[in-house]
Amino acid sequence: QSVNAKESEEEEEEEEEEEEAYEVEKIVRHKIYRGKVTEYEIRWKGYSDKDNTIEKATVIHADVPELCEKYWDNLKVQRPDNAPGYVKESVKASSKKRAAKENKEQNAKSNGHSNKKQKTDDFTIADIPFYMVEKGYQIPTDWPNASTKWHLDLKDIVAIQVSPLDADKRMAFLEWHNGKKTVHSLKDLHKHCPDRLITYYEHRLHFV
């Protein structure tokens, strides 16, 4: 056998070894550290579970980004900001908030109220969490009014929450016997129904 023929066979064997690359079949689980995904447990195609390996997240993100994105989509949990698909998820959430805000502004204009008038003390519609807007809570325009009897007309203080935009702003979500759902500052409650506010806090106290 000639030297050239032998070298050719060796080159073919090397090429076959290079082509014998591992293929990711499934991402089994992940590890989070300080809000970022750092590692994945990987199942390899053609191998059993006992051959699973732990790989760095940066490597898996680079090698199989679409598989990583699908993995997080299926988990239905908060996606770490270094995981594939995070930007798309953030844009989607921002779009929902923007759509809710625009819809609210349009409703205000239809009712003859401008968005500038739609604020109570120091917070605006943008401070109300999106899921509370979906439940029908609104900044008051025509209710409550001067004739409202807070101690009789108020049905319940449903929640007191911090604005997602400013932790110093606290809002009270109220339900009324007439079906209205409104958002108020704590100053309003201290002024109109301090006893109901005290009762709200007392029911949520836990002594240990």
PDB file of C-alpha atoms in Angstrom:
ATOM      1  CA  GLN A   1       0.000   0.000   0.000  1.00  0.00           C
ATOM      2  CA  SER A   2       1.422   3.371  -1.034  1.00  0.00           C
ATOM      3  CA  VAL A   3       2.122   6.189   1.397  1.00  0.00           C
ATOM      4  CA  ASN A   4      -0.433   8.423  -0.349  1.00  0.00           C
ATOM      5  CA  ALA A   5      -3.150   5.770  -0.035  1.00  0.00           C
ATOM      6  CA  LYS A   6      -2.421   5.309   3.676  1.00  0.00           C
ATOM      7  CA  GLU A   7      -2.571   9.084   4.297  1.00  0.00           C
ATOM      8  CA  SER A   8      -5.884   9.241   2.423  1.00  0.00           C
ATOM      9  CA  GLU A   9      -7.396   6.519   4.659  1.00  0.00           C
ATOM     10  CA  GLU A  10      -6.221   8.314   7.806  1.00  0.00           C
ATOM     11  CA  GLU A  11      -7.780  11.560   6.612  1.00  0.00           C
ATOM     12  CA  GLU A  12     -11.110   9.791   5.956  1.00  0.00           C
ATOM     13  CA  GLU A  13     -11.061   8.271   9.465  1.00  0.00           C
ATOM     14  CA  GLU A  14     -10.395  11.716  10.978  1.00  0.00           C
ATOM     15  CA  GLU A  15     -13.311  13.201   9.003  1.00  0.00           C
ATOM     16  CA  GLU A  16     -15.622  10.432  10.229  1.00  0.00           C
ATOM     17  CA  GLU A  17     -14.607  11.115  13.835  1.00  0.00           C
ATOM     18  CA  GLU A  18     -15.268  14.839  13.377  1.00  0.00           C
ATOM     19  CA  GLU A  19     -18.726  14.124  11.901  1.00  0.00           C
ATOM     20  CA  GLU A  20     -19.579  11.963  14.947  1.00  0.00           C
ATOM     21  CA  ALA A  21     -20.821  14.965  16.959  1.00  0.00           C
ATOM     22  CA  TYR A  22     -23.244  14.750  19.877  1.00  0.00           C
ATOM     23  CA  GLU A  23     -26.776  15.976  19.248  1.00  0.00           C
ATOM     24  CA  VAL A  24     -28.972  17.459  21.987  1.00  0.00           C
ATOM     25  CA  GLU A  25     -32.227  15.520  22.269  1.00  0.00           C
ATOM     26  CA  LYS A  26     -33.773  17.296  25.244  1.00  0.00           C
ATOM     27  CA  ILE A  27     -33.100  19.813  28.006  1.00  0.00           C
ATOM     28  CA  VAL A  28     -34.066  17.994  31.202  1.00  0.00           C
ATOM     29  CA  ARG A  29     -33.706  20.727  33.806  1.00  0.00           C
ATOM     30  CA  HIS A  30     -31.773  23.865  34.649  1.00  0.00           C
ATOM     31  CA  LYS A  31     -29.964  25.636  37.464  1.00  0.00           C
ATOM     32  CA  ILE A  32     -30.547  29.273  38.418  1.00  0.00           C
ATOM     33  CA  TYR A  33     -28.071  31.458  40.292  1.00  0.00           C
ATOM     34  CA  ARG A  34     -28.838  35.077  41.179  1.00  0.00           C
ATOM     35  CA  GLY A  35     -31.666  35.277  38.670  1.00  0.00           C
ATOM     36  CA  LYS A  36     -29.728  33.854  35.733  1.00  0.00           C
ATOM     37  CA  VAL A  37     -29.650  30.348  34.289  1.00  0.00           C
ATOM     38  CA  THR A  38     -26.131  28.930  34.633  1.00  0.00           C
ATOM     39  CA  GLU A  39     -26.400  25.237  33.728  1.00  0.00           C
ATOM     40  CA  TYR A  40     -28.606  22.715  31.950  1.00  0.00           C
ATOM     41  CA  GLU A  41     -28.892  18.965  32.298  1.00  0.00           C
ATOM     42  CA  ILE A  42     -28.772  17.596  28.745  1.00  0.00           C
ATOM     43  CA  ARG A  43     -30.056  14.314  27.336  1.00  0.00           C
ATOM     44  CA  TRP A  44     -28.142  13.312  24.211  1.00  0.00           C
ATOM     45  CA  LYS A  45     -29.739  11.718  21.179  1.00  0.00           C
ATOM     46  CA  GLY A  46     -28.973   7.994  21.020  1.00  0.00           C
ATOM     47  CA  TYR A  47     -27.909   7.829  24.673  1.00  0.00           C
ATOM     48  CA  SER A  48     -29.730   6.823  27.867  1.00  0.00           C
ATOM     49  CA  ASP A  49     -30.599   9.025  30.861  1.00  0.00           C
ATOM     50  CA  LYS A  50     -27.556   7.800  32.760  1.00  0.00           C
ATOM     51  CA  ASP A  51     -25.415   9.470  30.107  1.00  0.00           C
ATOM     52  CA  ASN A  52     -26.962  12.897  30.742  1.00  0.00           C
ATOM     53  CA  THR A  53     -24.427  15.642  31.316  1.00  0.00           C
ATOM     54  CA  ILE A  54     -24.413  19.090  32.915  1.00  0.00           C
ATOM     55  CA  GLU A  55     -23.453  21.793  30.432  1.00  0.00           C
ATOM     56  CA  LYS A  56     -22.865  25.512  30.771  1.00  0.00           C
ATOM     57  CA  ALA A  57     -25.885  27.598  29.807  1.00  0.00           C
ATOM     58  CA  THR A  58     -23.820  29.895  27.578  1.00  0.00           C
ATOM     59  CA  VAL A  59     -22.732  26.919  25.465  1.00  0.00           C
ATOM     60  CA  ILE A  60     -26.245  25.487  25.116  1.00  0.00           C
ATOM     61  CA  HIS A  61     -27.698  28.926  24.329  1.00  0.00           C
ATOM     62  CA  ALA A  62     -25.191  29.293  21.506  1.00  0.00           C
ATOM     63  CA  ASP A  63     -25.556  25.747  20.143  1.00  0.00           C
ATOM     64  CA  VAL A  64     -29.342  25.221  20.319  1.00  0.00           C
ATOM     65  CA  PRO A  65     -31.038  28.600  20.956  1.00  0.00           C
ATOM     66  CA  GLU A  66     -34.384  27.500  19.485  1.00  0.00           C
ATOM     67  CA  LEU A  67     -34.521  24.417  21.712  1.00  0.00           C
ATOM     68  CA  CYS A  68     -33.706  26.579  24.742  1.00  0.00           C
ATOM     69  CA  GLU A  69     -36.441  29.063  23.868  1.00  0.00           C
ATOM     70  CA  LYS A  70     -38.981  26.239  23.463  1.00  0.00           C
ATOM     71  CA  TYR A  71     -37.877  24.753  26.805  1.00  0.00           C
ATOM     72  CA  TRP A  72     -38.637  28.009  28.634  1.00  0.00           C
ATOM     73  CA  ASP A  73     -41.899  28.501  26.731  1.00  0.00           C
ATOM     74  CA  ASN A  74     -43.118  25.121  27.967  1.00  0.00           C
ATOM     75  CA  LEU A  75     -42.128  25.794  31.593  1.00  0.00           C
ATOM     76  CA  LYS A  76     -44.608  28.696  31.928  1.00  0.00           C
ATOM     77  CA  VAL A  77     -42.384  30.380  34.547  1.00  0.00           C
ATOM     78  CA  GLN A  78     -40.434  33.635  34.727  1.00  0.00           C
ATOM     79  CA  ARG A  79     -37.740  33.424  32.059  1.00  0.00           C
ATOM     80  CA  PRO A  80     -34.227  34.523  33.197  1.00  0.00           C
ATOM     81  CA  ASP A  81     -32.987  37.586  31.328  1.00  0.00           C
ATOM     82  CA  ASN A  82     -30.030  35.654  29.905  1.00  0.00           C
ATOM     83  CA  ALA A  83     -32.209  32.888  28.404  1.00  0.00           C
ATOM     84  CA  PRO A  84     -33.218  32.834  24.711  1.00  0.00           C
ATOM     85  CA  GLY A  85     -36.608  34.434  24.143  1.00  0.00           C
ATOM     86  CA  TYR A  86     -36.367  36.883  27.052  1.00  0.00           C
ATOM     87  CA  VAL A  87     -36.384  39.963  24.813  1.00  0.00           C
ATOM     88  CA  LYS A  88     -39.431  38.698  22.897  1.00  0.00           C
ATOM     89  CA  GLU A  89     -41.231  37.991  26.178  1.00  0.00           C
ATOM     90  CA  SER A  90     -40.422  41.470  27.510  1.00  0.00           C
ATOM     91  CA  VAL A  91     -41.639  43.124  24.318  1.00  0.00           C
ATOM     92  CA  LYS A  92     -44.875  41.127  24.489  1.00  0.00           C
ATOM     93  CA  ALA A  93     -45.480  42.237  28.097  1.00  0.00           C
ATOM     94  CA  SER A  94     -44.723  45.861  27.205  1.00  0.00           C
ATOM     95  CA  SER A  95     -47.098  45.662  24.246  1.00  0.00           C
ATOM     96  CA  LYS A  96     -49.890  44.409  26.489  1.00  0.00           C
ATOM     97  CA  LYS A  97     -49.334  47.251  28.958  1.00  0.00           C
ATOM     98  CA  ARG A  98     -49.206  49.803  26.153  1.00  0.00           C
ATOM     99  CA  ALA A  99     -52.389  48.384  24.586  1.00  0.00           C
ATOM    100  CA  ALA A 100     -54.180  48.518  27.942  1.00  0.00           C
ATOM    101  CA  LYS A 101     -53.061  52.115  28.449  1.00  0.00           C
ATOM    102  CA  GLU A 102     -54.180  53.147  24.950  1.00  0.00           C
ATOM    103  CA  ASN A 103     -57.500  51.381  25.429  1.00  0.00           C
ATOM    104  CA  LYS A 104     -57.984  53.176  28.732  1.00  0.00           C
ATOM    105  CA  GLU A 105     -57.206  56.527  27.163  1.00  0.00           C
ATOM    106  CA  GLN A 106     -59.635  55.835  24.339  1.00  0.00           C
ATOM    107  CA  ASN A 107     -62.381  54.931  26.800  1.00  0.00           C
ATOM    108  CA  ALA A 108     -61.691  58.115  28.736  1.00  0.00           C
ATOM    109  CA  LYS A 109     -62.001  60.212  25.576  1.00  0.00           C
ATOM    110  CA  SER A 110     -65.220  58.418  24.619  1.00  0.00           C
ATOM    111  CA  ASN A 111     -66.679  59.299  28.014  1.00  0.00           C
ATOM    112  CA  GLY A 112     -65.671  62.916  27.610  1.00  0.00           C
ATOM    113  CA  HIS A 113     -62.702  62.764  29.966  1.00  0.00           C
ATOM    114  CA  SER A 114     -59.133  63.483  28.988  1.00  0.00           C
ATOM    115  CA  ASN A 115     -56.292  61.339  30.271  1.00  0.00           C
ATOM    116  CA  LYS A 116     -54.819  64.376  32.039  1.00  0.00           C
ATOM    117  CA  LYS A 117     -57.841  64.481  34.297  1.00  0.00           C
ATOM    118  CA  GLN A 118     -57.595  60.788  35.055  1.00  0.00           C
ATOM    119  CA  LYS A 119     -55.406  60.815  38.091  1.00  0.00           C
ATOM    120  CA  THR A 120     -55.898  60.643  41.817  1.00  0.00           C
ATOM    121  CA  ASP A 121     -53.381  62.585  43.899  1.00  0.00           C
ATOM    122  CA  ASP A 122     -49.937  61.516  42.711  1.00  0.00           C
ATOM    123  CA  PHE A 123     -50.573  58.426  40.555  1.00  0.00           C
ATOM    124  CA  THR A 124     -51.951  57.829  37.066  1.00  0.00           C
ATOM    125  CA  ILE A 125     -53.419  54.965  35.067  1.00  0.00           C
ATOM    126  CA  ALA A 126     -49.864  53.820  34.227  1.00  0.00           C
ATOM    127  CA  ASP A 127     -49.313  52.979  37.914  1.00  0.00           C
ATOM    128  CA  ILE A 128     -52.162  50.450  37.993  1.00  0.00           C
ATOM    129  CA  PRO A 129     -50.968  46.847  37.388  1.00  0.00           C
ATOM    130  CA  PHE A 130     -52.212  45.479  34.082  1.00  0.00           C
ATOM    131  CA  TYR A 131     -54.052  42.545  35.643  1.00  0.00           C
ATOM    132  CA  MET A 132     -56.045  44.928  37.869  1.00  0.00           C
ATOM    133  CA  VAL A 133     -57.011  46.991  34.818  1.00  0.00           C
ATOM    134  CA  GLU A 134     -58.215  43.763  33.212  1.00  0.00           C
ATOM    135  CA  LYS A 135     -60.423  43.148  36.259  1.00  0.00           C
ATOM    136  CA  GLY A 136     -62.123  46.488  35.660  1.00  0.00           C
ATOM    137  CA  TYR A 137     -60.476  48.777  38.213  1.00  0.00           C
ATOM    138  CA  GLN A 138     -60.398  52.411  37.078  1.00  0.00           C
ATOM    139  CA  ILE A 139     -59.311  55.788  38.354  1.00  0.00           C
ATOM    140  CA  PRO A 140     -62.576  57.459  39.421  1.00  0.00           C
ATOM    141  CA  THR A 141     -64.220  60.039  37.169  1.00  0.00           C
ATOM    142  CA  ASP A 142     -67.889  60.286  38.152  1.00  0.00           C
ATOM    143  CA  TRP A 143     -67.883  57.912  41.143  1.00  0.00           C
ATOM    144  CA  PRO A 144     -67.482  58.366  44.061  1.00  0.00           C
ATOM    145  CA  ASN A 145     -68.818  61.906  44.042  1.00  0.00           C
ATOM    146  CA  ALA A 146     -69.952  64.565  46.510  1.00  0.00           C
ATOM    147  CA  SER A 147     -73.142  62.667  47.364  1.00  0.00           C
ATOM    148  CA  THR A 148     -71.407  59.324  47.975  1.00  0.00           C
ATOM    149  CA  LYS A 149     -71.791  57.948  51.491  1.00  0.00           C
ATOM    150  CA  TRP A 150     -68.563  56.033  51.866  1.00  0.00           C
ATOM    151  CA  HIS A 151     -69.551  54.178  55.034  1.00  0.00           C
ATOM    152  CA  LEU A 152     -72.685  52.838  53.290  1.00  0.00           C
ATOM    153  CA  ASP A 153     -71.813  52.691  49.576  1.00  0.00           C
ATOM    154  CA  LEU A 154     -68.381  51.093  49.922  1.00  0.00           C
ATOM    155  CA  LYS A 155     -68.591  47.321  49.638  1.00  0.00           C
ATOM    156  CA  ASP A 156     -64.994  46.268  50.232  1.00  0.00           C
ATOM    157  CA  ILE A 157     -61.359  47.283  50.213  1.00  0.00           C
ATOM    158  CA  VAL A 158     -60.118  44.492  47.961  1.00  0.00           C
ATOM    159  CA  ALA A 159     -56.390  45.207  48.036  1.00  0.00           C
ATOM    160  CA  ILE A 160     -53.720  47.751  48.802  1.00  0.00           C
ATOM    161  CA  GLN A 161     -50.756  47.526  46.456  1.00  0.00           C
ATOM    162  CA  VAL A 162     -47.576  49.359  45.556  1.00  0.00           C
ATOM    163  CA  SER A 163     -47.252  50.923  42.116  1.00  0.00           C
ATOM    164  CA  PRO A 164     -45.046  48.832  39.785  1.00  0.00           C
ATOM    165  CA  LEU A 165     -43.461  52.116  38.671  1.00  0.00           C
ATOM    166  CA  ASP A 166     -42.815  53.697  42.067  1.00  0.00           C
ATOM    167  CA  ALA A 167     -42.531  51.790  45.357  1.00  0.00           C
ATOM    168  CA  ASP A 168     -43.442  54.946  47.291  1.00  0.00           C
ATOM    169  CA  LYS A 169     -46.928  55.030  45.783  1.00  0.00           C
ATOM    170  CA  ARG A 170     -49.604  52.892  47.458  1.00  0.00           C
ATOM    171  CA  MET A 171     -53.022  52.387  45.924  1.00  0.00           C
ATOM    172  CA  ALA A 172     -56.268  51.023  47.333  1.00  0.00           C
ATOM    173  CA  PHE A 173     -58.562  48.977  45.083  1.00  0.00           C
ATOM    174  CA  LEU A 174     -62.199  49.423  46.087  1.00  0.00           C
ATOM    175  CA  GLU A 175     -65.463  47.707  45.155  1.00  0.00           C
ATOM    176  CA  TRP A 176     -68.787  49.491  45.569  1.00  0.00           C
ATOM    177  CA  HIS A 177     -72.325  48.227  46.045  1.00  0.00           C
ATOM    178  CA  ASN A 178     -73.288  49.793  42.702  1.00  0.00           C
ATOM    179  CA  GLY A 179     -70.771  47.553  40.905  1.00  0.00           C
ATOM    180  CA  LYS A 180     -68.095  50.205  40.359  1.00  0.00           C
ATOM    181  CA  LYS A 181     -64.423  49.322  40.841  1.00  0.00           C
ATOM    182  CA  THR A 182     -62.123  52.253  41.573  1.00  0.00           C
ATOM    183  CA  VAL A 183     -58.542  52.993  42.575  1.00  0.00           C
ATOM    184  CA  HIS A 184     -57.668  55.527  45.286  1.00  0.00           C
ATOM    185  CA  SER A 185     -54.764  56.841  47.274  1.00  0.00           C
ATOM    186  CA  LEU A 186     -54.548  55.930  50.947  1.00  0.00           C
ATOM    187  CA  LYS A 187     -55.134  59.607  51.637  1.00  0.00           C
ATOM    188  CA  ASP A 188     -58.686  59.203  50.284  1.00  0.00           C
ATOM    189  CA  LEU A 189     -59.324  56.286  52.633  1.00  0.00           C
ATOM    190  CA  HIS A 190     -57.917  58.104  55.653  1.00  0.00           C
ATOM    191  CA  LYS A 191     -60.236  60.985  54.842  1.00  0.00           C
ATOM    192  CA  HIS A 192     -63.474  59.169  53.949  1.00  0.00           C
ATOM    193  CA  CYS A 193     -63.380  55.753  55.644  1.00  0.00           C
ATOM    194  CA  PRO A 194     -60.548  55.436  58.190  1.00  0.00           C
ATOM    195  CA  ASP A 195     -62.452  52.762  60.136  1.00  0.00           C
ATOM    196  CA  ARG A 196     -62.675  50.516  57.070  1.00  0.00           C
ATOM    197  CA  LEU A 197     -58.965  50.975  56.456  1.00  0.00           C
ATOM    198  CA  ILE A 198     -58.158  49.951  60.034  1.00  0.00           C
ATOM    199  CA  THR A 199     -60.409  46.886  59.696  1.00  0.00           C
ATOM    200  CA  TYR A 200     -58.643  45.941  56.454  1.00  0.00           C
ATOM    201  CA  TYR A 201     -55.252  45.922  58.174  1.00  0.00           C
ATOM    202  CA  GLU A 202     -56.543  44.164  61.315  1.00  0.00           C
ATOM    203  CA  HIS A 203     -57.874  41.245  59.261  1.00  0.00           C
ATOM    204  CA  ARG A 204     -54.425  40.759  57.760  1.00  0.00           C
ATOM    205  CA  LEU A 205     -52.427  40.830  60.973  1.00  0.00           C
ATOM    206  CA  HIS A 206     -50.841  37.539  62.044  1.00  0.00           C
ATOM    207  CA  PHE A 207     -49.469  37.237  65.542  1.00  0.00           C
ATOM    208  CA  VAL A 208     -46.729  34.751  66.270  1.00  0.00           C
TER     209      VAL A 208
END
